[in-house]
Amino acid sequence: MKILVAVKRVVDYNVNIRVKADGSAVETANVKMAMNPFDEVAVEKAIRLKEAGLAEEIIAVSVGPEKSQETLRAALAMGADRGVHVRTDIETEPLAVAKILKAIVEKEGPQLVLLGKQAIDDDCNQTAQMLSALLGWSQGTFASKLEITDGTAEVVREVDAGLEKISIKMPAIVSVDLRLNEPRYASLPNIMKAKKKLIDQYTPEDLGVDVTPRVKTLKVEEPPKRSAGVIVDSVAALVDKLRNEAKVIS
Ligand code: AMP
């Protein structure tokens, strides 16, 4: 089977996010960017499935500006076989990305699409679900375990109440949670090899998808500053503060 993995270029999770002076968006100029951490977990899972003999080819897909190719190269250096770059300078929303992924699925014919459970820049947690609806495929979201046997995917989902195990029919869309695995680092030889791997290029227009935003951002603000914490010298002092100052216990 072929596996498609969606990888998004986002502000690196170590970066201290700054809001633009005009409050229109988060500052991304001269800011370190990286692959969305959940997507690294998805790439790792695809590679492990290939290593286990369950997949023949892994195709990484990224939608975004020219520099998204760096993110694709990172996925290729980890072990994806080839890349697909859908180039747009418009900040894409989940529905547009889902429509683009659907078009790529129709071209490539994968049995499994792996995505992150959410992109850490927009925190939407929508793309996988929308893609599943558009394709009419099964979905397993927030996967912390994924096993594939005979046309079925067993997914352990991280839900509020604990862990939920479901069995879904393939082809399927699975969005992954951080506990699924620990992504590998790309070795230097693999980084070099990745430079030669193929990246197909499209525009949203080539795929017949209109990426014009439907949501208008009115204002972006930094969260209110939190006051510094205090170190208490005993459990009794902690309980006292929780009861009488924070009033979170009675
Ligand atoms: P979201 O619904 O925006 O929180 O994103 C969920 C997941 O969809 C991400 O973890 C990615 O796997 C995928 N995704 C979202 N946007 C893009 C994009 N521009 N390019 C590639 N994959 C994306």
Tab-separated table of N, CA and C in Angstrom, residues 54-158:
chain	number	residue	atom	x	y	z
A	54	LEU	N	4.489	-3.322	5.633
A	54	LEU	CA	3.065	-3.083	5.385
A	54	LEU	C	2.823	-1.987	4.348
A	55	ALA	N	3.876	-1.287	3.958
A	55	ALA	CA	3.709	-0.227	2.959
A	55	ALA	C	4.883	-0.264	2.002
A	56	GLU	N	4.598	0.119	0.751
A	56	GLU	CA	5.695	0.141	-0.234
A	56	GLU	C	6.225	1.555	-0.437
A	57	GLU	N	5.339	2.525	-0.326
A	57	GLU	CA	5.789	3.880	-0.641
A	57	GLU	C	5.147	4.907	0.283
A	58	ILE	N	5.963	5.889	0.677
A	58	ILE	CA	5.458	6.970	1.534
A	58	ILE	C	5.605	8.283	0.766
A	59	ILE	N	4.490	8.973	0.629
A	59	ILE	CA	4.511	10.251	-0.097
A	59	ILE	C	4.166	11.360	0.884
A	60	ALA	N	5.073	12.316	1.045
A	60	ALA	CA	4.815	13.450	1.949
A	60	ALA	C	4.237	14.593	1.131
A	61	VAL	N	3.202	15.237	1.672
A	61	VAL	CA	2.541	16.341	0.963
A	61	VAL	C	2.559	17.577	1.834
A	62	SER	N	2.921	18.705	1.236
A	62	SER	CA	2.832	19.957	1.990
A	62	SER	C	2.185	21.029	1.128
A	63	VAL	N	1.340	21.817	1.751
A	63	VAL	CA	0.661	22.914	1.064
A	63	VAL	C	1.181	24.201	1.679
A	64	GLY	N	1.723	25.075	0.854
A	64	GLY	CA	2.231	26.325	1.413
A	64	GLY	C	3.232	26.981	0.487
A	65	PRO	N	3.920	28.004	0.999
A	65	PRO	CA	4.844	28.758	0.156
A	65	PRO	C	6.073	27.939	-0.242
A	66	GLU	N	6.898	28.552	-1.098
A	66	GLU	CA	8.122	27.900	-1.609
A	66	GLU	C	8.886	27.155	-0.505
A	67	LYS	N	9.003	27.812	0.660
A	67	LYS	CA	9.832	27.237	1.732
A	67	LYS	C	9.254	25.956	2.330
A	68	SER	N	8.022	25.630	1.991
A	68	SER	CA	7.451	24.363	2.485
A	68	SER	C	8.268	23.190	1.959
A	69	GLN	N	9.053	23.449	0.908
A	69	GLN	CA	9.908	22.375	0.380
A	69	GLN	C	10.925	21.934	1.420
A	70	GLU	N	11.328	22.869	2.310
A	70	GLU	CA	12.275	22.484	3.380
A	70	GLU	C	11.626	21.438	4.281
A	71	THR	N	10.343	21.641	4.549
A	71	THR	CA	9.606	20.695	5.401
A	71	THR	C	9.504	19.339	4.707
A	72	LEU	N	9.257	19.396	3.389
A	72	LEU	CA	9.198	18.129	2.633
A	72	LEU	C	10.557	17.439	2.656
A	73	ARG	N	11.633	18.217	2.497
A	73	ARG	CA	12.982	17.607	2.527
A	73	ARG	C	13.224	16.968	3.897
A	74	ALA	N	12.712	17.595	4.955
A	74	ALA	CA	12.893	17.010	6.299
A	74	ALA	C	12.173	15.665	6.376
A	75	ALA	N	10.981	15.580	5.789
A	75	ALA	CA	10.234	14.306	5.784
A	75	ALA	C	10.972	13.274	4.921
A	76	LEU	N	11.541	13.725	3.813
A	76	LEU	CA	12.280	12.812	2.925
A	76	LEU	C	13.553	12.316	3.616
A	77	ALA	N	14.169	13.208	4.412
A	77	ALA	CA	15.394	12.810	5.126
A	77	ALA	C	15.068	11.808	6.234
A	78	MET	N	13.870	11.915	6.814
A	78	MET	CA	13.482	10.925	7.825
A	78	MET	C	13.257	9.562	7.172
A	79	GLY	N	12.744	9.566	5.916
A	79	GLY	CA	12.525	8.262	5.261
A	79	GLY	C	11.357	8.219	4.289
A	80	ALA	N	10.644	9.343	4.092
A	80	ALA	CA	9.578	9.339	3.072
A	80	ALA	C	10.243	9.170	1.700
A	81	ASP	N	9.510	8.583	0.741
A	81	ASP	CA	10.128	8.271	-0.554
A	81	ASP	C	10.095	9.434	-1.529
A	82	ARG	N	8.970	10.161	-1.544
A	82	ARG	CA	8.913	11.325	-2.430
A	82	ARG	C	7.960	12.358	-1.865
A	83	GLY	N	8.020	13.533	-2.482
A	83	GLY	CA	7.218	14.624	-1.943
A	83	GLY	C	6.271	15.191	-2.974
A	84	VAL	N	5.236	15.856	-2.467
A	84	VAL	CA	4.326	16.615	-3.331
A	84	VAL	C	4.183	17.980	-2.683
A	85	HIS	N	4.533	19.013	-3.453
A	85	HIS	CA	4.404	20.371	-2.932
A	85	HIS	C	3.294	21.090	-3.686
A	86	VAL	N	2.293	21.539	-2.938
A	86	VAL	CA	1.229	22.331	-3.555
A	86	VAL	C	1.473	23.762	-3.127
A	87	ARG	N	1.936	24.542	-4.094
A	87	ARG	CA	2.447	25.856	-3.761
A	87	ARG	C	1.367	26.938	-3.745
A	88	THR	N	1.295	27.647	-2.620
A	88	THR	CA	0.432	28.820	-2.536
A	88	THR	C	0.999	29.758	-1.482
A	89	ASP	N	0.898	31.051	-1.749
A	89	ASP	CA	1.356	32.017	-0.750
A	89	ASP	C	0.199	32.484	0.129
A	90	ILE	N	-1.006	32.002	-0.185
A	90	ILE	CA	-2.170	32.343	0.647
A	90	ILE	C	-2.135	31.466	1.885
A	91	GLU	N	-2.440	32.046	3.046
A	91	GLU	CA	-2.482	31.224	4.263
A	91	GLU	C	-3.700	30.311	4.197
A	92	THR	N	-3.452	29.016	4.054
A	92	THR	CA	-4.566	28.098	3.779
A	92	THR	C	-5.336	27.732	5.036
A	93	GLU	N	-6.625	27.522	4.850
A	93	GLU	CA	-7.485	27.056	5.940
A	93	GLU	C	-7.689	25.550	5.791
A	94	PRO	N	-8.087	24.874	6.884
A	94	PRO	CA	-8.233	23.416	6.823
A	94	PRO	C	-9.095	22.907	5.666
A	95	LEU	N	-10.184	23.589	5.341
A	95	LEU	CA	-11.042	23.080	4.263
A	95	LEU	C	-10.296	23.086	2.930
A	96	ALA	N	-9.534	24.152	2.692
A	96	ALA	CA	-8.767	24.223	1.438
A	96	ALA	C	-7.710	23.118	1.407
A	97	VAL	N	-7.029	22.907	2.531
A	97	VAL	CA	-5.997	21.856	2.576
A	97	VAL	C	-6.655	20.488	2.371
A	98	ALA	N	-7.809	20.278	3.006
A	98	ALA	CA	-8.499	18.988	2.864
A	98	ALA	C	-8.895	18.747	1.406
A	99	LYS	N	-9.341	19.799	0.713
A	99	LYS	CA	-9.724	19.635	-0.703
A	99	LYS	C	-8.492	19.312	-1.551
A	100	ILE	N	-7.379	19.975	-1.217
A	100	ILE	CA	-6.131	19.705	-1.956
A	100	ILE	C	-5.685	18.268	-1.697
A	101	LEU	N	-5.731	17.848	-0.433
A	101	LEU	CA	-5.312	16.474	-0.113
A	101	LEU	C	-6.207	15.465	-0.815
A	102	LYS	N	-7.489	15.792	-0.908
A	102	LYS	CA	-8.414	14.879	-1.616
A	102	LYS	C	-7.959	14.725	-3.078
A	103	ALA	N	-7.606	15.848	-3.698
A	103	ALA	CA	-7.165	15.784	-5.100
A	103	ALA	C	-5.891	14.944	-5.221
A	104	ILE	N	-4.983	15.075	-4.260
A	104	ILE	CA	-3.736	14.290	-4.314
A	104	ILE	C	-4.055	12.803	-4.065
A	105	VAL	N	-4.966	12.536	-3.150
A	105	VAL	CA	-5.378	11.139	-2.899
A	105	VAL	C	-5.914	10.539	-4.199
A	106	GLU	N	-6.713	11.308	-4.914
A	106	GLU	CA	-7.288	10.777	-6.162
A	106	GLU	C	-6.217	10.512	-7.213
A	107	LYS	N	-5.138	11.301	-7.214
A	107	LYS	CA	-4.029	11.072	-8.156
A	107	LYS	C	-3.182	9.876	-7.745
A	108	GLU	N	-2.922	9.750	-6.440
A	108	GLU	CA	-1.917	8.794	-5.970
A	108	GLU	C	-2.488	7.446	-5.520
A	109	GLY	N	-3.754	7.425	-5.116
A	109	GLY	CA	-4.382	6.173	-4.691
A	109	GLY	C	-3.792	5.530	-3.439
A	110	PRO	N	-3.534	6.288	-2.369
A	110	PRO	CA	-3.060	5.644	-1.135
A	110	PRO	C	-4.202	4.917	-0.425
A	111	GLN	N	-3.836	3.988	0.471
A	111	GLN	CA	-4.837	3.291	1.289
A	111	GLN	C	-4.959	3.957	2.650
A	112	LEU	N	-3.926	4.722	2.979
A	112	LEU	CA	-3.890	5.343	4.306
A	112	LEU	C	-3.355	6.767	4.169
A	113	VAL	N	-4.040	7.716	4.837
A	113	VAL	CA	-3.512	9.079	4.906
A	113	VAL	C	-3.269	9.386	6.375
A	114	LEU	N	-2.043	9.760	6.688
A	114	LEU	CA	-1.707	10.120	8.069
A	114	LEU	C	-1.533	11.629	8.160
A	115	LEU	N	-2.118	12.213	9.202
A	115	LEU	CA	-1.976	13.654	9.444
A	115	LEU	C	-1.689	13.851	10.923
A	116	GLY	N	-1.249	15.052	11.268
A	116	GLY	CA	-1.143	15.390	12.671
A	116	GLY	C	-2.541	15.659	13.208
A	117	LYS	N	-2.724	15.518	14.543
A	117	LYS	CA	-4.074	15.795	15.064
A	117	LYS	C	-4.384	17.292	14.996
A	118	GLN	N	-3.338	18.110	15.032
A	118	GLN	CA	-3.557	19.540	14.845
A	118	GLN	C	-2.263	20.216	14.450
A	119	ALA	N	-2.421	21.343	13.770
A	119	ALA	CA	-1.247	22.143	13.432
A	119	ALA	C	-1.060	23.127	14.580
A	120	ILE	N	0.181	23.271	15.059
A	120	ILE	CA	0.366	24.087	16.266
A	120	ILE	C	0.303	25.584	15.980
A	121	ASP	N	0.137	25.964	14.702
A	121	ASP	CA	-0.024	27.407	14.447
A	121	ASP	C	-1.493	27.819	14.484
A	122	ASP	N	-2.376	27.048	13.827
A	122	ASP	CA	-3.793	27.454	13.848
A	122	ASP	C	-4.600	26.681	14.894
A	123	ASP	N	-4.031	25.574	15.424
A	123	ASP	CA	-4.732	24.751	16.421
A	123	ASP	C	-6.142	24.392	15.978
A	124	CYS	N	-6.321	24.157	14.681
A	124	CYS	CA	-7.685	23.930	14.188
A	124	CYS	C	-8.209	22.526	14.495
A	125	ASN	N	-7.360	21.505	14.308
A	125	ASN	CA	-7.804	20.128	14.506
A	125	ASN	C	-9.034	19.833	13.635
A	126	GLN	N	-8.922	20.162	12.351
A	126	GLN	CA	-10.061	19.998	11.441
A	126	GLN	C	-9.723	19.258	10.158
A	127	THR	N	-8.462	19.360	9.715
A	127	THR	CA	-8.144	18.910	8.356
A	127	THR	C	-8.445	17.422	8.148
A	128	ALA	N	-8.015	16.580	9.100
A	128	ALA	CA	-8.223	15.133	8.942
A	128	ALA	C	-9.714	14.820	8.844
A	129	GLN	N	-10.487	15.430	9.729
A	129	GLN	CA	-11.926	15.147	9.756
A	129	GLN	C	-12.592	15.605	8.457
A	130	MET	N	-12.181	16.780	7.963
A	130	MET	CA	-12.774	17.283	6.714
A	130	MET	C	-12.387	16.399	5.539
A	131	LEU	N	-11.125	15.949	5.524
A	131	LEU	CA	-10.679	15.078	4.426
A	131	LEU	C	-11.475	13.775	4.428
A	132	SER	N	-11.684	13.239	5.622
A	132	SER	CA	-12.446	11.998	5.731
A	132	SER	C	-13.870	12.187	5.197
A	133	ALA	N	-14.465	13.330	5.524
A	133	ALA	CA	-15.831	13.600	5.049
A	133	ALA	C	-15.849	13.778	3.531
A	134	LEU	N	-14.857	14.501	3.001
A	134	LEU	CA	-14.841	14.755	1.556
A	134	LEU	C	-14.649	13.459	0.761
A	135	LEU	N	-13.828	12.543	1.312
A	135	LEU	CA	-13.561	11.290	0.594
A	135	LEU	C	-14.598	10.213	0.906
A	136	GLY	N	-15.309	10.380	2.015
A	136	GLY	CA	-16.225	9.322	2.459
A	136	GLY	C	-15.453	8.137	3.022
A	137	TRP	N	-14.248	8.381	3.576
A	137	TRP	CA	-13.412	7.322	4.143
A	137	TRP	C	-13.570	7.283	5.658
A	138	SER	N	-13.184	6.128	6.245
A	138	SER	CA	-13.198	6.001	7.704
A	138	SER	C	-12.171	6.951	8.308
A	139	GLN	N	-12.401	7.335	9.566
A	139	GLN	CA	-11.397	8.156	10.244
A	139	GLN	C	-11.129	7.655	11.655
A	140	GLY	N	-9.869	7.758	12.045
A	140	GLY	CA	-9.465	7.475	13.420
A	140	GLY	C	-8.628	8.664	13.858
A	141	THR	N	-9.162	9.455	14.759
A	141	THR	CA	-8.438	10.680	15.131
A	141	THR	C	-7.734	10.509	16.485
A	142	PHE	N	-6.723	11.323	16.715
A	142	PHE	CA	-5.937	11.361	17.972
A	142	PHE	C	-5.333	9.993	18.292
A	143	ALA	N	-4.737	9.352	17.283
A	143	ALA	CA	-4.231	7.986	17.481
A	143	ALA	C	-2.980	7.964	18.356
A	144	SER	N	-3.019	7.119	19.398
A	144	SER	CA	-1.792	6.894	20.169
A	144	SER	C	-1.295	5.474	19.913
A	145	LYS	N	-2.025	4.717	19.100
A	145	LYS	CA	-1.602	3.396	18.667
A	145	LYS	C	-2.315	3.106	17.352
A	146	LEU	N	-1.606	2.501	16.422
A	146	LEU	CA	-2.229	2.178	15.130
A	146	LEU	C	-1.663	0.872	14.620
A	147	GLU	N	-2.563	-0.088	14.394
A	147	GLU	CA	-2.133	-1.372	13.836
A	147	GLU	C	-2.975	-1.686	12.617
A	148	ILE	N	-2.318	-2.222	11.590
A	148	ILE	CA	-3.051	-2.502	10.357
A	148	ILE	C	-2.992	-3.985	10.033
A	149	THR	N	-4.175	-4.574	9.873
A	149	THR	CA	-4.235	-5.993	9.499
A	149	THR	C	-5.394	-6.207	8.532
A	150	ASP	N	-5.120	-6.888	7.448
A	150	ASP	CA	-6.159	-7.302	6.497
A	150	ASP	C	-7.239	-6.260	6.225
A	151	GLY	N	-6.852	-5.146	5.724
A	151	GLY	CA	-7.845	-4.143	5.339
A	151	GLY	C	-8.545	-3.454	6.493
A	152	THR	N	-8.003	-3.629	7.695
A	152	THR	CA	-8.603	-2.975	8.865
A	152	THR	C	-7.518	-2.230	9.640
A	153	ALA	N	-7.888	-1.073	10.169
A	153	ALA	CA	-6.947	-0.351	11.023
A	153	ALA	C	-7.516	-0.337	12.443
A	154	GLU	N	-6.705	-0.779	13.390
A	154	GLU	CA	-7.111	-0.698	14.806
A	154	GLU	C	-6.442	0.549	15.364
A	155	VAL	N	-7.258	1.445	15.879
A	155	VAL	CA	-6.732	2.721	16.354
A	155	VAL	C	-7.080	2.891	17.822
A	156	VAL	N	-6.069	3.166	18.629
A	156	VAL	CA	-6.340	3.555	20.016
A	156	VAL	C	-6.344	5.073	20.032
A	157	ARG	N	-7.472	5.640	20.463
A	157	ARG	CA	-7.653	7.094	20.419
A	157	ARG	C	-7.517	7.700	21.808
A	158	GLU	N	-6.819	8.835	21.862
A	158	GLU	CA	-6.695	9.542	23.134
A	158	GLU	C	-7.901	10.465	23.283
